[in-house]
mmCIF file of C-alpha atoms in Angstrom:
data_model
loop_
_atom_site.group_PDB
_atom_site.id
_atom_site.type_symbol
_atom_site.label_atom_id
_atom_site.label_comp_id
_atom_site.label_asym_id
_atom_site.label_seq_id
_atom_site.Cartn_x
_atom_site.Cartn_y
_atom_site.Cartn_z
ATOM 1 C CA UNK A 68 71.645 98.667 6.638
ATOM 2 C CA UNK A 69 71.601 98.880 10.195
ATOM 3 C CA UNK A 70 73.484 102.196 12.178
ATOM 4 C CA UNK A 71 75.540 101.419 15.544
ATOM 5 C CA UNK A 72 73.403 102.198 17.888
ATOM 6 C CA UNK A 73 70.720 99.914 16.500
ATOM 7 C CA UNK A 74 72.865 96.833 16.401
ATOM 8 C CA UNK A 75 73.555 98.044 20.277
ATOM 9 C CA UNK A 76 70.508 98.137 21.195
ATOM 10 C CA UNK A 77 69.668 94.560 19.935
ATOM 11 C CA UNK A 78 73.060 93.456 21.886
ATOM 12 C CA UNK A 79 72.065 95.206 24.804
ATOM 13 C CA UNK A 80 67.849 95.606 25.008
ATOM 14 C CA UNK A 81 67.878 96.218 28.999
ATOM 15 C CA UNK A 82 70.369 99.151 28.121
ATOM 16 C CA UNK A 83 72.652 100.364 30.811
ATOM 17 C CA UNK A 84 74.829 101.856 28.544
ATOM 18 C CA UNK A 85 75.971 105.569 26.872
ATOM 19 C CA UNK A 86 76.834 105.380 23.276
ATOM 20 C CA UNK A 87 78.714 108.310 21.169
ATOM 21 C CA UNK A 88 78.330 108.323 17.892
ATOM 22 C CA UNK A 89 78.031 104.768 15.693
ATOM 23 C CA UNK A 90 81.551 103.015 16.102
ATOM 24 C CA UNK A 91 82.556 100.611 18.487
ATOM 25 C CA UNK A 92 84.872 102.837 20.645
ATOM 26 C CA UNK A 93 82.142 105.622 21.520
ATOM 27 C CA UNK A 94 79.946 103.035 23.524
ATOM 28 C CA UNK A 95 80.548 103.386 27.488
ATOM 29 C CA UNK A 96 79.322 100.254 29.306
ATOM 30 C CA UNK A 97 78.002 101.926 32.808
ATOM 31 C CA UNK A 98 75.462 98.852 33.866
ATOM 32 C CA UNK A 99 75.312 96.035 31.650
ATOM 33 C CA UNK A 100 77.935 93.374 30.750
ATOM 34 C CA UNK A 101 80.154 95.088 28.337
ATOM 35 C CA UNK A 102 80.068 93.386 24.358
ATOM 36 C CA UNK A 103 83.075 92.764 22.874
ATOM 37 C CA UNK A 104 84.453 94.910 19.750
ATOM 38 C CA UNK A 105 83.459 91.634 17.571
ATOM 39 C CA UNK A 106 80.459 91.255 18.898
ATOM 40 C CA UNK A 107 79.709 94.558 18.069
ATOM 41 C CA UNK A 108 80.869 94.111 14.680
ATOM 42 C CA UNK A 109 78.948 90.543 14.100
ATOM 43 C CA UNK A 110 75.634 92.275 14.809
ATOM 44 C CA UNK A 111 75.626 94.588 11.637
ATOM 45 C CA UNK A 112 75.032 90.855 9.754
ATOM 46 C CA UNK A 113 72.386 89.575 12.702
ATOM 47 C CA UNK A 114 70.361 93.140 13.201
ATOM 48 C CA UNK A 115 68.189 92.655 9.369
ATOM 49 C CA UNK A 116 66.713 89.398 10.296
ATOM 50 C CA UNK A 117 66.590 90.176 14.028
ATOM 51 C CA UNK A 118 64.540 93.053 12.943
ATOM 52 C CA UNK A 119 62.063 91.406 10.384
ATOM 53 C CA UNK A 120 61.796 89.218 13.006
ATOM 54 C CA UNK A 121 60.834 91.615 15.524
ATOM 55 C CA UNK A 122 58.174 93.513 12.737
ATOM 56 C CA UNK A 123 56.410 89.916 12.406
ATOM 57 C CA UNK A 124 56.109 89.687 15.890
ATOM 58 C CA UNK A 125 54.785 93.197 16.119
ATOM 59 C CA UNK A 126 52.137 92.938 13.256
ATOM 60 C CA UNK A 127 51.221 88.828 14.793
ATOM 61 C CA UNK A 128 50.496 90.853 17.837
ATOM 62 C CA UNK A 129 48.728 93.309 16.463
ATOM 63 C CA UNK A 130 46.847 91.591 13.850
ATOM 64 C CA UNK A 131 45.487 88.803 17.030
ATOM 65 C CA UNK A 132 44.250 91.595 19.310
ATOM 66 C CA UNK A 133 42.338 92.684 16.389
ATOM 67 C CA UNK A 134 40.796 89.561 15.952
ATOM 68 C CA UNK A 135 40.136 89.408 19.884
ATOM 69 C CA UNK A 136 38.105 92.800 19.631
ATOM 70 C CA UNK A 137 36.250 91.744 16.500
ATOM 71 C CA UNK A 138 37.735 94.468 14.223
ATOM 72 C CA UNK A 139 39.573 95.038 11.467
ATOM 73 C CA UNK A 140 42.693 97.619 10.270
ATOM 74 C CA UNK A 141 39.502 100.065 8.971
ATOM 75 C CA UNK A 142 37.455 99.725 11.862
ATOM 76 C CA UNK A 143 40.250 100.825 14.032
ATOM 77 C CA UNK A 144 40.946 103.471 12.191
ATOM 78 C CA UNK A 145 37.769 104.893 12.493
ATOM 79 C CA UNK A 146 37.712 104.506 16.419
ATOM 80 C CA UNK A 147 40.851 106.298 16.461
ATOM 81 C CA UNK A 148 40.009 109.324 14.525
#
């Protein structure tokens, strides 16, 4: 289950805003287009599939640079320690 300030920063990724606490009514838009209290709200049901969405992505990424170098999970391990 997704907090506030999660679901705000999938609304809002290029930021520009101050958030206080996890409600609605503690986020201060200062340079970004402000969202509206249903937007807001909306996200909470959007922000689980956004966010396996954005972990595939991650581990595509990751898992084709490996390939690129030639290596595998192990063998980076081992460079990195």
């Amino acid at each position: 289950m997704a907090i506030g300030s999660e679901v705000v920063n999938m609304l809002l990724p290029q930021g520009g805003y101050y958030m206080s606490g996890d409600e609605y009514e503690g986020i201060q838009f200062l340079e970004c287009e402000p969202i509206s209290k249903a937007q807001f709200e909306a996200g909470f049901a959007q922000y689980d599939a956004w966010k396996a969405e954005q972990d595939a992505k991650a581990a595509a990424d990751k898992a084709a640079l490996l390939a690129k170098l030639g290596i595998d999970e192990a063998d980076l391990k081992t460079l990195l320690n």
